[in-house]
Amino acid sequence: MKLSSLGYLLKEGAKNIWSNRTMSFASVGVLVSCLLLTGAAVLFSMNIDSAMQSVEGSNSITVYCTQGLPTLKAVQVGEAIKNIDNISECELVPKDQAVEEMLEMLGDNGTVLEGLMGEDNFLPDSYRISMADLALYDETVAQITAIDGVEKIIDYSDIAEQLTQLDDMVTTVCFWIILLLGIVSLFIIANTIRVALFSRRLEISIMKSVGATNWFVRVPFLVEGMIIGLVSGGLASLILNVAYDNVISSLSILSFFTPLPLDPYRLRIVLTFLLAGAAFGVLGGFISLGRYLRKDVGAFTAP
Amino acid sequence: MITFQNVSKMYPNGTHALNHVNLHIDRGEFVFIVGSSGAGKSTFLKLIMCEERPSEGTILIGDTVVTDLKRRQIPYLRRTMGIVFQDFRLIDNMSVYENVAFAMHVVGASNKEIRRRVPYFLGLVDLQDKAQCKPAELSGGEQQRVGLARALVNNPKLIIADEPTGNVDPALSFEIVDLLSEINRHGTTVLMVTHEHSLVKHFHRRIVEIHGGRIVADTGKVEVR
């Protein structure tokens, strides 16, 4: 294909979009939704992975003493824990320190807890412990539970398991929604192009009768699909970037969870979205043109 | 130029559109194809344009055996032909200039070549002053002349005119065929389907009559004085 033809065909493709602007906007809308949902699901999954890694990275366990246990008794519980062979670290977290840590974690939203200091503090004293050998995990937990004055043990492996379950659930739900929206997007893009094809059938019949190759007929429609896809990809990556930044800034008050920063992934997201959008658009074009161009339509056969 | 050897065409619905047609048209001839509706004229043109394939027989256009052509080769054969339609087939939202230039874009002509050739052919059909008009602003005769310019702009070896005078005033019909004759005088083969006996009588050219899918009359090659 000559360069002068390519310029002409690109212009024709862009003109198609404007001629069918209602359908084009609909296509962009659905494709943006599809890409946004995919991006959100991927980012969510990446955050869950990161959270799981940080949880799994520490073998720290919190042991809570019975509520209202006298301080002396709480200290004895600590001594009993330290006497277990497999305990490598055991740090007391007094109930006042626990409240302070919660206040710090909640930031401005933590004012409601300010009245809980001193005598009104209902939190129990606790110990943060680490084990020397995780292979003896179950045995060690059983020994700690048997100590008089121990109320419960918070085991982070449970949290990791719950995070995995949540991740699996979100991945499954998102997969089906994305699949559905993907099919809808393809259907709408293919129909947008079919409408353009229908409105230009006279032009196409003349094109073919004067010797246009199928590629010459096809390119403007593929360009149309590609532009719809690129615009959708660009819009979706912009919205995702802005929305994620906002979510990060609102979650920054939570010290127990640090969302993944987007900066290392920003360019990759934009490129992936543009590529995925363009691929969807071109695929939609191929679907609608395929059957039409398989016939040797010419001026005498077409309308 | 065009050879039909024992060509038949049967459509899937059982219609026998052409039945063992044998015909040879030399390069540079002007041939009127006549016949009633449903006689097989359209099928005859479709077979030449490769819009349909014959059920039987061989078709040659120039040195090309059309019946052996692969699908991807068809566009290149069509580039050697120009078509004029009864209903003009102009694109409404394009100007006269753009309608003609469009045919050149399709074959990959450069913009420079388009700027050079389109005004020349608009001049040939006496429409240089209406280059920027839209088809709706033109009379039937003028629209057909745009169609003619579009058919000629890629220098075809063969012009196929499918009832080109069907939608224009009788007086203008002669003008259109005069133009086709002029083009033919320069060596282009012209194949014109028509119902108008007055034209056929007036322009003393070869006449091929098709009826019931068969050639029932052929005057043979006519020497033009």
Short mmCIF file of C-alpha atoms in Angstrom, two decimals:
data_model
loop_
_atom_site.label_atom_id
_atom_site.label_comp_id
_atom_site.label_asym_id
_atom_site.label_seq_id
_atom_site.Cartn_x
_atom_site.Cartn_y
_atom_site.Cartn_z
CA MET A 1 0.00 0.00 0.00
CA LYS A 2 1.37 3.37 -1.00
CA LEU A 3 2.02 6.12 1.55
CA SER A 4 -0.43 8.52 -0.14
CA SER A 5 -3.14 5.85 0.14
CA LEU A 6 -2.35 5.28 3.81
CA GLY A 7 -2.82 8.98 4.60
CA TYR A 8 -6.12 8.97 2.71
CA LEU A 9 -7.33 5.83 4.50
CA LEU A 10 -6.40 7.15 7.97
CA LYS A 11 -8.38 10.31 7.24
CA GLU A 12 -11.34 8.26 6.07
CA GLY A 13 -11.23 6.18 9.26
CA ALA A 14 -11.27 9.30 11.44
CA LYS A 15 -14.17 10.68 9.38
CA ASN A 16 -16.11 7.45 9.98
CA ILE A 17 -15.95 8.02 13.74
CA TRP A 18 -17.48 11.46 13.49
CA SER A 19 -20.17 10.27 11.07
CA ASN A 20 -21.23 7.56 13.56
CA ARG A 21 -20.51 9.56 16.69
CA THR A 22 -23.38 8.20 18.81
CA MET A 23 -22.31 4.59 18.34
CA SER A 24 -18.65 5.58 18.66
CA PHE A 25 -19.30 7.25 22.05
CA ALA A 26 -21.23 4.18 23.20
CA SER A 27 -18.32 1.96 22.20
CA VAL A 28 -15.85 4.18 24.03
CA GLY A 29 -18.06 4.16 27.15
CA VAL A 30 -18.36 0.39 27.34
CA LEU A 31 -14.71 -0.23 26.51
CA VAL A 32 -13.59 2.29 29.16
CA SER A 33 -15.77 0.50 31.75
CA CYS A 34 -14.30 -2.84 30.76
CA LEU A 35 -10.71 -1.61 30.92
CA LEU A 36 -11.32 0.23 34.21
CA LEU A 37 -12.75 -2.84 35.84
CA THR A 38 -9.87 -4.96 34.59
CA GLY A 39 -7.33 -2.42 35.84
CA ALA A 40 -9.05 -2.07 39.22
CA ALA A 41 -9.13 -5.85 39.66
CA VAL A 42 -5.45 -6.19 38.78
CA LEU A 43 -4.45 -3.37 41.15
CA PHE A 44 -6.58 -4.85 43.92
CA SER A 45 -4.95 -8.22 43.42
CA MET A 46 -1.47 -6.66 43.43
CA ASN A 47 -2.26 -4.88 46.72
CA ILE A 48 -3.52 -8.09 48.28
CA ASP A 49 -0.32 -9.87 47.20
CA SER A 50 1.78 -7.10 48.67
CA ALA A 51 -0.18 -7.18 51.95
CA MET A 52 0.17 -10.97 52.11
CA GLN A 53 3.90 -10.75 51.55
CA SER A 54 4.28 -8.30 54.40
CA VAL A 55 2.12 -10.44 56.70
CA GLU A 56 3.92 -13.63 55.74
CA GLY A 57 7.29 -11.88 56.06
CA SER A 58 6.86 -11.49 59.82
CA ASN A 59 6.23 -14.47 62.07
CA SER A 60 4.91 -12.16 64.76
CA ILE A 61 1.95 -13.36 66.85
CA THR A 62 -0.06 -11.31 69.31
CA VAL A 63 -1.07 -12.95 72.58
CA TYR A 64 -3.88 -11.19 74.44
CA CYS A 65 -4.20 -11.51 78.20
CA THR A 66 -7.62 -11.84 79.82
CA GLN A 67 -9.39 -8.48 80.07
CA GLY A 68 -8.96 -6.86 83.50
CA LEU A 69 -6.01 -9.12 84.42
CA PRO A 70 -3.94 -7.38 87.11
CA THR A 71 -0.61 -6.00 85.86
CA LEU A 72 1.40 -8.33 88.10
CA LYS A 73 -0.42 -11.33 86.72
CA ALA A 74 0.12 -10.04 83.16
CA VAL A 75 3.87 -9.84 83.84
CA GLN A 76 3.78 -13.46 85.07
CA VAL A 77 2.08 -14.48 81.83
CA GLY A 78 5.00 -12.81 79.98
CA GLU A 79 7.53 -14.76 82.06
CA ALA A 80 5.70 -18.00 81.31
CA ILE A 81 5.76 -17.25 77.60
CA LYS A 82 9.49 -16.43 77.66
CA ASN A 83 10.13 -19.79 79.36
CA ILE A 84 8.86 -21.67 76.33
CA ASP A 85 11.87 -22.89 74.33
CA ASN A 86 10.73 -21.85 70.89
CA ILE A 87 10.06 -18.18 71.80
CA SER A 88 12.78 -15.90 70.41
CA GLU A 89 11.20 -12.52 71.24
CA CYS A 90 8.48 -11.50 73.65
CA GLU A 91 7.53 -7.84 74.00
CA LEU A 92 4.86 -6.55 76.36
CA VAL A 93 2.32 -4.17 74.86
CA PRO A 94 0.54 -2.55 77.83
CA LYS A 95 -3.07 -1.57 77.23
CA ASP A 96 -2.25 2.18 77.29
CA GLN A 97 0.38 1.66 74.58
CA ALA A 98 -2.19 -0.33 72.58
CA VAL A 99 -4.60 2.64 72.70
CA GLU A 100 -1.81 5.05 71.69
CA GLU A 101 -0.89 2.84 68.74
CA MET A 102 -4.53 2.73 67.66
CA LEU A 103 -4.78 6.52 67.98
CA GLU A 104 -1.68 6.89 65.81
CA MET A 105 -3.05 4.43 63.27
CA LEU A 106 -6.40 6.21 62.96
CA GLY A 107 -4.94 9.75 62.91
CA ASP A 108 -7.65 12.44 62.84
CA ASN A 109 -10.36 9.80 62.99
CA GLY A 110 -9.06 8.47 66.28
CA THR A 111 -10.37 11.25 68.56
CA VAL A 112 -13.22 8.97 69.64
CA LEU A 113 -10.69 6.76 71.42
CA GLU A 114 -9.15 9.59 73.46
CA GLY A 115 -11.53 8.95 76.34
CA LEU A 116 -10.29 5.40 76.72
CA MET A 117 -7.02 6.27 78.42
CA GLY A 118 -6.31 5.35 82.06
CA GLU A 119 -9.03 3.69 84.12
CA ASP A 120 -11.53 3.65 81.22
CA ASN A 121 -9.24 1.63 78.96
CA PHE A 122 -10.97 -1.69 78.37
CA LEU A 123 -8.23 -3.13 76.15
CA PRO A 124 -6.25 -6.08 77.59
CA ASP A 125 -2.48 -6.13 77.94
CA SER A 126 -0.83 -8.15 75.19
CA TYR A 127 2.48 -9.63 74.08
CA ARG A 128 4.04 -9.56 70.61
CA ILE A 129 6.05 -12.70 70.25
CA SER A 130 8.22 -14.30 67.57
CA MET A 131 9.09 -17.94 67.25
CA ALA A 132 12.55 -19.33 66.57
CA ASP A 133 11.33 -22.32 64.57
CA LEU A 134 8.04 -22.05 62.65
CA ALA A 135 8.00 -25.83 62.23
CA LEU A 136 7.07 -26.02 65.93
CA TYR A 137 4.31 -23.45 65.42
CA ASP A 138 1.28 -25.53 66.45
CA GLU A 139 3.05 -27.03 69.48
CA THR A 140 4.20 -23.58 70.69
CA VAL A 141 0.71 -22.05 70.23
CA ALA A 142 -0.75 -24.90 72.31
CA GLN A 143 1.79 -24.23 75.09
CA ILE A 144 0.94 -20.49 75.11
CA THR A 145 -2.82 -21.15 75.13
CA ALA A 146 -2.36 -23.40 78.16
CA ILE A 147 -0.87 -20.53 80.23
CA ASP A 148 -3.28 -19.19 82.82
CA GLY A 149 -4.35 -15.60 81.97
CA VAL A 150 -4.04 -15.94 78.16
CA GLU A 151 -7.32 -15.00 76.50
CA LYS A 152 -6.58 -15.48 72.80
CA ILE A 153 -3.89 -15.54 70.16
CA ILE A 154 -4.10 -13.58 66.92
CA ASP A 155 -2.48 -15.68 64.28
CA TYR A 156 -1.48 -13.77 61.11
CA SER A 157 -1.51 -16.91 59.01
CA ASP A 158 -5.32 -16.73 59.36
CA ILE A 159 -5.26 -13.18 58.01
CA ALA A 160 -3.09 -14.28 55.08
CA GLU A 161 -5.54 -17.08 54.38
CA GLN A 162 -8.49 -14.69 54.50
CA LEU A 163 -6.66 -12.28 52.18
CA THR A 164 -6.05 -15.13 49.75
CA GLN A 165 -9.71 -16.09 49.86
CA LEU A 166 -10.73 -12.46 49.25
CA ASP A 167 -8.25 -12.21 46.38
CA ASP A 168 -9.56 -15.42 44.83
CA MET A 169 -13.14 -14.25 45.15
CA VAL A 170 -12.42 -10.82 43.65
CA THR A 171 -10.41 -12.42 40.83
CA THR A 172 -13.23 -14.85 40.00
CA VAL A 173 -15.97 -12.20 40.10
CA CYS A 174 -13.87 -9.76 38.09
CA PHE A 175 -12.95 -12.43 35.55
CA TRP A 176 -16.61 -13.08 34.70
CA ILE A 177 -17.55 -9.39 34.70
CA ILE A 178 -14.56 -8.56 32.49
CA LEU A 179 -15.37 -11.44 30.15
CA LEU A 180 -18.97 -10.26 29.87
CA LEU A 181 -18.01 -6.62 29.38
CA GLY A 182 -15.34 -7.68 26.89
CA ILE A 183 -17.91 -9.51 24.80
CA VAL A 184 -20.30 -6.55 25.06
CA SER A 185 -17.49 -4.16 24.03
CA LEU A 186 -16.59 -6.29 21.03
CA PHE A 187 -20.25 -6.54 20.07
CA ILE A 188 -20.76 -2.77 20.30
CA ILE A 189 -17.57 -1.94 18.41
CA ALA A 190 -18.43 -4.49 15.73
CA ASN A 191 -21.91 -2.97 15.44
CA THR A 192 -20.54 0.57 15.29
CA ILE A 193 -18.36 -0.49 12.40
CA ARG A 194 -21.24 -2.38 10.80
CA VAL A 195 -23.33 0.82 10.90
CA ALA A 196 -20.44 2.69 9.24
CA LEU A 197 -20.17 -0.12 6.72
CA PHE A 198 -23.90 0.07 5.97
CA SER A 199 -23.86 3.84 5.54
CA ARG A 200 -20.90 3.54 3.17
CA ARG A 201 -22.05 0.54 1.16
CA LEU A 202 -22.47 2.59 -2.01
CA GLU A 203 -18.94 3.94 -1.63
CA ILE A 204 -17.62 0.43 -1.01
CA SER A 205 -19.40 -0.98 -4.06
CA ILE A 206 -17.89 1.77 -6.21
CA MET A 207 -14.48 1.24 -4.60
CA LYS A 208 -14.60 -2.43 -5.41
CA SER A 209 -15.82 -1.90 -8.95
CA VAL A 210 -12.88 0.39 -9.72
CA GLY A 211 -10.44 -2.15 -8.30
CA ALA A 212 -10.04 -1.54 -4.56
CA THR A 213 -8.40 -4.43 -2.77
CA ASN A 214 -10.07 -5.80 0.36
CA TRP A 215 -7.34 -4.18 2.43
CA PHE A 216 -8.12 -0.78 0.95
CA VAL A 217 -11.77 -1.21 1.95
CA ARG A 218 -10.86 -2.66 5.32
CA VAL A 219 -8.28 -0.15 6.56
CA PRO A 220 -10.59 2.84 7.27
CA PHE A 221 -12.86 0.61 9.36
CA LEU A 222 -9.94 -0.91 11.24
CA VAL A 223 -8.60 2.61 11.80
CA GLU A 224 -12.01 3.56 13.16
CA GLY A 225 -11.96 0.61 15.56
CA MET A 226 -8.38 1.35 16.55
CA ILE A 227 -9.08 5.02 17.28
CA ILE A 228 -12.10 4.04 19.42
CA GLY A 229 -9.85 1.56 21.25
CA LEU A 230 -6.99 4.02 21.73
CA VAL A 231 -9.29 6.76 23.01
CA SER A 232 -10.90 4.26 25.41
CA GLY A 233 -7.50 3.00 26.56
CA GLY A 234 -6.24 6.54 27.13
CA LEU A 235 -9.36 7.59 29.03
CA ALA A 236 -9.43 4.42 31.15
CA SER A 237 -5.75 4.73 32.13
CA LEU A 238 -6.24 8.40 33.01
CA ILE A 239 -9.29 7.66 35.19
CA LEU A 240 -7.57 4.69 36.85
CA ASN A 241 -4.45 6.73 37.64
CA VAL A 242 -6.42 9.62 39.15
CA ALA A 243 -8.82 7.33 41.05
CA TYR A 244 -6.01 5.18 42.46
CA ASP A 245 -4.05 8.24 43.59
CA ASN A 246 -7.15 9.47 45.42
CA VAL A 247 -7.70 6.09 47.04
CA ILE A 248 -4.05 5.99 48.17
CA SER A 249 -4.27 9.44 49.73
CA SER A 250 -7.45 8.54 51.61
CA LEU A 251 -5.90 5.28 52.85
CA SER A 252 -2.69 6.98 53.99
CA ILE A 253 -4.18 7.45 57.47
CA LEU A 254 -4.10 3.70 57.97
CA SER A 255 -0.65 2.80 59.22
CA PHE A 256 -1.37 -0.95 59.21
CA PHE A 257 -1.84 -1.01 55.44
CA THR A 258 0.39 0.70 52.90
CA PRO A 259 -1.12 0.59 49.38
CA LEU A 260 1.27 -0.12 46.53
CA PRO A 261 2.53 3.12 44.96
CA LEU A 262 1.45 3.41 41.31
CA ASP A 263 4.51 5.27 40.01
CA PRO A 264 6.51 2.19 38.93
CA TYR A 265 3.47 0.87 37.04
CA ARG A 266 2.03 4.09 35.56
CA LEU A 267 3.63 3.86 32.11
CA ARG A 268 2.98 0.12 31.91
CA ILE A 269 -0.72 0.69 32.70
CA VAL A 270 -1.06 3.38 30.02
CA LEU A 271 0.70 1.26 27.38
CA THR A 272 -1.23 -1.90 28.27
CA PHE A 273 -4.55 -0.06 28.17
CA LEU A 274 -3.75 1.58 24.83
CA LEU A 275 -2.64 -1.73 23.38
CA ALA A 276 -5.65 -3.62 24.76
CA GLY A 277 -8.02 -0.89 23.53
CA ALA A 278 -6.50 -0.88 20.05
CA ALA A 279 -6.58 -4.68 19.90
CA PHE A 280 -10.26 -4.73 20.89
CA GLY A 281 -11.07 -2.07 18.29
CA VAL A 282 -9.25 -3.83 15.47
CA LEU A 283 -10.75 -7.20 16.42
CA GLY A 284 -14.25 -5.62 16.38
CA GLY A 285 -13.46 -4.29 12.90
CA PHE A 286 -12.34 -7.68 11.62
CA ILE A 287 -15.48 -9.34 13.00
CA SER A 288 -17.85 -6.98 11.18
CA LEU A 289 -15.89 -6.82 7.92
CA GLY A 290 -15.07 -10.50 7.59
CA ARG A 291 -18.32 -11.77 6.15
CA TYR A 292 -18.95 -8.68 4.03
CA LEU A 293 -15.61 -8.82 2.26
CA ARG A 294 -15.70 -12.55 1.67
CA LYS A 295 -18.16 -11.90 -1.17
CA ASP A 296 -16.88 -10.47 -4.45
CA VAL A 297 -19.20 -7.50 -4.02
CA GLY A 298 -19.05 -5.02 -6.85
CA ALA A 299 -21.11 -2.27 -8.31
CA PHE A 300 -23.64 -4.59 -9.93
CA THR A 301 -24.15 -6.77 -6.89
CA ALA A 302 -24.24 -4.13 -4.15
CA PRO A 303 -27.14 -1.68 -3.65
CA MET B 1 -10.35 -8.10 -25.86
CA ILE B 2 -13.32 -10.10 -24.47
CA THR B 3 -13.98 -13.74 -25.28
CA PHE B 4 -16.82 -15.89 -23.94
CA GLN B 5 -16.34 -19.58 -24.76
CA ASN B 6 -19.41 -21.69 -24.16
CA VAL B 7 -20.27 -19.74 -21.00
CA SER B 8 -23.28 -20.68 -18.90
CA LYS B 9 -24.41 -19.30 -15.58
CA MET B 10 -26.92 -20.97 -13.34
CA TYR B 11 -27.82 -19.33 -10.00
CA PRO B 12 -28.38 -21.43 -6.87
CA ASN B 13 -32.15 -20.82 -7.16
CA GLY B 14 -32.10 -22.65 -10.49
CA THR B 15 -32.32 -19.62 -12.79
CA HIS B 16 -30.39 -20.23 -15.99
CA ALA B 17 -29.20 -16.67 -16.64
CA LEU B 18 -26.78 -17.45 -19.51
CA ASN B 19 -26.83 -20.52 -21.68
CA HIS B 20 -23.78 -21.60 -23.72
CA VAL B 21 -22.78 -18.09 -24.77
CA ASN B 22 -19.99 -17.70 -27.32
CA LEU B 23 -18.84 -14.18 -28.12
CA HIS B 24 -15.67 -12.37 -29.12
CA ILE B 25 -15.23 -8.61 -28.90
CA ASP B 26 -12.06 -7.09 -30.35
CA ARG B 27 -9.97 -4.39 -28.76
CA GLY B 28 -11.29 -0.94 -29.70
CA GLU B 29 -14.80 -2.11 -30.62
CA PHE B 30 -18.01 -0.30 -29.60
CA VAL B 31 -20.74 -2.85 -28.88
CA PHE B 32 -24.37 -2.28 -27.97
CA ILE B 33 -25.80 -5.09 -25.83
CA VAL B 34 -29.55 -5.14 -26.15
CA GLY B 35 -32.29 -7.35 -24.79
CA SER B 36 -35.40 -7.29 -22.66
CA SER B 37 -35.36 -7.31 -18.85
CA GLY B 38 -34.24 -10.67 -17.46
CA ALA B 39 -32.57 -11.60 -20.74
CA GLY B 40 -29.19 -12.07 -19.05
CA LYS B 41 -27.52 -8.71 -19.75
CA SER B 42 -26.72 -8.01 -16.08
CA THR B 43 -25.28 -11.48 -15.60
CA PHE B 44 -23.18 -10.91 -18.71
CA LEU B 45 -21.73 -7.73 -17.16
CA LYS B 46 -21.28 -9.36 -13.73
CA LEU B 47 -19.25 -12.15 -15.32
CA ILE B 48 -16.99 -9.63 -17.04
CA MET B 49 -16.54 -7.74 -13.73
CA CYS B 50 -15.91 -11.02 -11.86
CA GLU B 51 -18.81 -10.33 -9.53
CA GLU B 52 -20.06 -13.76 -10.52
CA ARG B 53 -18.25 -16.85 -11.73
CA PRO B 54 -19.62 -18.88 -14.65
CA SER B 55 -21.04 -22.32 -13.94
CA GLU B 56 -19.48 -23.52 -17.17
CA GLY B 57 -17.17 -22.22 -19.89
CA THR B 58 -14.21 -19.83 -20.09
CA ILE B 59 -14.00 -16.06 -20.16
CA LEU B 60 -10.92 -14.21 -21.39
CA ILE B 61 -10.36 -10.49 -20.96
CA GLY B 62 -7.22 -9.41 -22.78
CA ASP B 63 -4.74 -12.17 -22.04
CA THR B 64 -6.32 -12.97 -18.68
CA VAL B 65 -8.38 -16.11 -18.21
CA VAL B 66 -10.92 -14.55 -15.87
CA THR B 67 -12.34 -17.88 -14.82
CA ASP B 68 -8.95 -18.91 -13.40
CA LEU B 69 -8.39 -15.69 -11.46
CA LYS B 70 -7.82 -15.92 -7.73
CA ARG B 71 -9.96 -13.63 -5.56
CA ARG B 72 -7.04 -11.39 -4.67
CA GLN B 73 -6.30 -10.84 -8.38
CA ILE B 74 -9.80 -9.57 -9.19
CA PRO B 75 -9.22 -5.93 -8.08
CA TYR B 76 -6.30 -5.65 -10.50
CA LEU B 77 -8.45 -6.87 -13.39
CA ARG B 78 -11.16 -4.36 -12.45
CA ARG B 79 -8.61 -1.55 -12.61
CA THR B 80 -8.44 -2.09 -16.36
CA MET B 81 -12.16 -1.28 -16.64
CA GLY B 82 -14.33 1.76 -16.12
CA ILE B 83 -18.04 1.51 -15.34
CA VAL B 84 -20.86 3.92 -16.05
CA PHE B 85 -24.16 3.24 -14.28
CA GLN B 86 -27.74 4.02 -15.15
CA ASP B 87 -28.29 5.62 -11.71
CA PHE B 88 -24.90 7.42 -11.81
CA ARG B 89 -23.79 6.03 -8.40
CA LEU B 90 -22.21 9.30 -7.26
CA ILE B 91 -21.48 9.83 -3.59
CA ASP B 92 -23.79 12.57 -2.35
CA ASN B 93 -21.54 14.13 0.27
CA MET B 94 -18.58 14.41 -2.09
CA SER B 95 -18.08 17.19 -4.61
CA VAL B 96 -17.79 16.48 -8.33
CA TYR B 97 -14.00 16.72 -8.02
CA GLU B 98 -13.93 14.35 -5.01
CA ASN B 99 -16.18 11.83 -6.76
CA VAL B 100 -13.71 11.58 -9.62
CA ALA B 101 -10.62 11.74 -7.39
CA PHE B 102 -12.08 8.94 -5.24
CA ALA B 103 -11.57 6.42 -8.08
CA MET B 104 -7.91 7.44 -8.26
CA HIS B 105 -7.39 7.16 -4.48
CA VAL B 106 -8.67 3.59 -4.69
CA VAL B 107 -5.92 2.57 -7.11
CA GLY B 108 -3.27 4.32 -5.00
CA ALA B 109 -2.60 7.33 -7.24
CA SER B 110 -0.45 10.08 -5.74
CA ASN B 111 -2.03 13.39 -4.76
CA LYS B 112 0.04 15.13 -7.41
CA GLU B 113 -1.27 12.80 -10.09
CA ILE B 114 -4.84 13.27 -8.83
CA ARG B 115 -4.48 17.06 -8.97
CA ARG B 116 -3.23 16.77 -12.54
CA ARG B 117 -5.64 14.23 -13.98
CA VAL B 118 -9.01 15.05 -12.36
CA PRO B 119 -9.28 18.59 -13.82
CA TYR B 120 -8.26 17.20 -17.22
CA PHE B 121 -11.09 14.65 -17.24
CA LEU B 122 -13.60 17.14 -15.83
CA GLY B 123 -12.63 19.37 -18.74
CA LEU B 124 -13.14 16.47 -21.14
CA VAL B 125 -16.77 16.11 -20.02
CA ASP B 126 -17.16 19.90 -19.86
CA LEU B 127 -17.67 20.10 -16.09
CA GLN B 128 -14.57 22.00 -15.02
CA ASP B 129 -16.73 24.88 -13.74
CA LYS B 130 -18.78 22.57 -11.53
CA ALA B 131 -15.89 20.81 -9.82
CA GLN B 132 -16.93 21.98 -6.35
CA CYS B 133 -20.67 21.30 -6.79
CA LYS B 134 -22.37 18.43 -5.01
CA PRO B 135 -24.16 15.83 -7.23
CA ALA B 136 -27.58 17.07 -6.05
CA GLU B 137 -26.83 20.45 -7.62
CA LEU B 138 -26.35 18.92 -11.07
CA SER B 139 -28.79 17.83 -13.77
CA GLY B 140 -29.11 14.16 -14.71
CA GLY B 141 -26.96 14.64 -17.80
CA GLU B 142 -24.27 16.42 -15.80
CA GLN B 143 -24.30 13.69 -13.15
CA GLN B 144 -23.83 11.08 -15.84
CA ARG B 145 -20.89 13.05 -17.24
CA VAL B 146 -19.31 12.98 -13.75
CA GLY B 147 -19.83 9.21 -13.79
CA LEU B 148 -18.13 9.09 -17.16
CA ALA B 149 -15.18 11.17 -15.94
CA ARG B 150 -14.85 8.82 -12.97
CA ALA B 151 -14.90 5.78 -15.27
CA LEU B 152 -12.22 7.31 -17.49
CA VAL B 153 -9.86 8.80 -14.94
CA ASN B 154 -7.84 5.61 -14.41
CA ASN B 155 -7.28 5.15 -18.16
CA PRO B 156 -9.27 1.91 -18.51
CA LYS B 157 -8.92 -0.32 -21.57
CA LEU B 158 -12.60 -1.19 -21.38
CA ILE B 159 -15.64 0.95 -20.58
CA ILE B 160 -18.76 -0.87 -19.42
CA ALA B 161 -21.81 1.36 -19.62
CA ASP B 162 -24.91 -0.14 -18.03
CA GLU B 163 -27.83 1.76 -19.56
CA PRO B 164 -26.03 5.08 -19.14
CA THR B 165 -28.84 7.01 -20.81
CA GLY B 166 -31.64 5.41 -18.79
CA ASN B 167 -32.01 8.38 -16.42
CA VAL B 168 -31.31 11.32 -18.72
CA ASP B 169 -33.37 13.32 -21.24
CA PRO B 170 -33.47 11.84 -24.74
CA ALA B 171 -31.57 14.83 -26.12
CA LEU B 172 -28.80 14.31 -23.57
CA SER B 173 -28.70 10.57 -24.33
CA PHE B 174 -27.13 11.32 -27.72
CA GLU B 175 -24.63 13.62 -26.01
CA ILE B 176 -23.58 10.81 -23.64
CA VAL B 177 -23.17 8.25 -26.42
CA ASP B 178 -21.29 10.88 -28.45
CA LEU B 179 -18.86 11.15 -25.57
CA LEU B 180 -18.52 7.36 -25.36
CA SER B 181 -17.92 7.27 -29.11
CA GLU B 182 -15.23 9.90 -28.76
CA ILE B 183 -13.55 7.82 -26.05
CA ASN B 184 -13.86 4.74 -28.28
CA ARG B 185 -12.20 6.63 -31.15
CA HIS B 186 -9.07 6.86 -28.95
CA GLY B 187 -8.91 3.05 -28.73
CA THR B 188 -10.90 2.23 -25.60
CA THR B 189 -13.29 -0.70 -26.01
CA VAL B 190 -16.87 0.28 -25.11
CA LEU B 191 -19.59 -2.13 -24.08
CA MET B 192 -22.94 -0.40 -23.68
CA VAL B 193 -26.14 -2.04 -22.47
CA THR B 194 -29.21 -0.16 -23.63
CA HIS B 195 -32.93 -0.38 -24.26
CA GLU B 196 -33.07 2.67 -26.49
CA HIS B 197 -33.54 1.58 -30.09
CA SER B 198 -33.20 5.16 -31.33
CA LEU B 199 -29.62 5.28 -30.05
CA VAL B 200 -28.74 1.89 -31.47
CA LYS B 201 -30.11 2.93 -34.85
CA HIS B 202 -28.45 6.34 -34.82
CA PHE B 203 -24.97 5.16 -33.86
CA HIS B 204 -24.04 2.59 -36.43
CA ARG B 205 -22.17 0.08 -34.21
CA ARG B 206 -22.05 -3.63 -33.51
CA ILE B 207 -25.21 -4.91 -31.82
CA VAL B 208 -25.42 -8.07 -29.73
CA GLU B 209 -28.90 -9.13 -28.68
CA ILE B 210 -29.38 -11.41 -25.70
CA HIS B 211 -32.64 -13.21 -25.09
CA GLY B 212 -33.36 -15.99 -22.60
CA GLY B 213 -29.69 -16.26 -21.71
CA ARG B 214 -28.59 -16.82 -25.32
CA ILE B 215 -27.16 -14.55 -27.97
CA VAL B 216 -29.93 -14.42 -30.53
CA ALA B 217 -28.45 -11.81 -32.85
CA ASP B 218 -25.00 -10.36 -33.49
CA THR B 219 -24.30 -7.89 -36.29
CA GLY B 220 -20.60 -8.64 -36.04
CA LYS B 221 -17.80 -6.10 -36.13
CA VAL B 222 -18.79 -2.80 -37.75
CA GLU B 223 -16.18 -0.62 -39.39
CA VAL B 224 -16.63 2.98 -38.25
CA ARG B 225 -16.23 5.59 -40.96
#
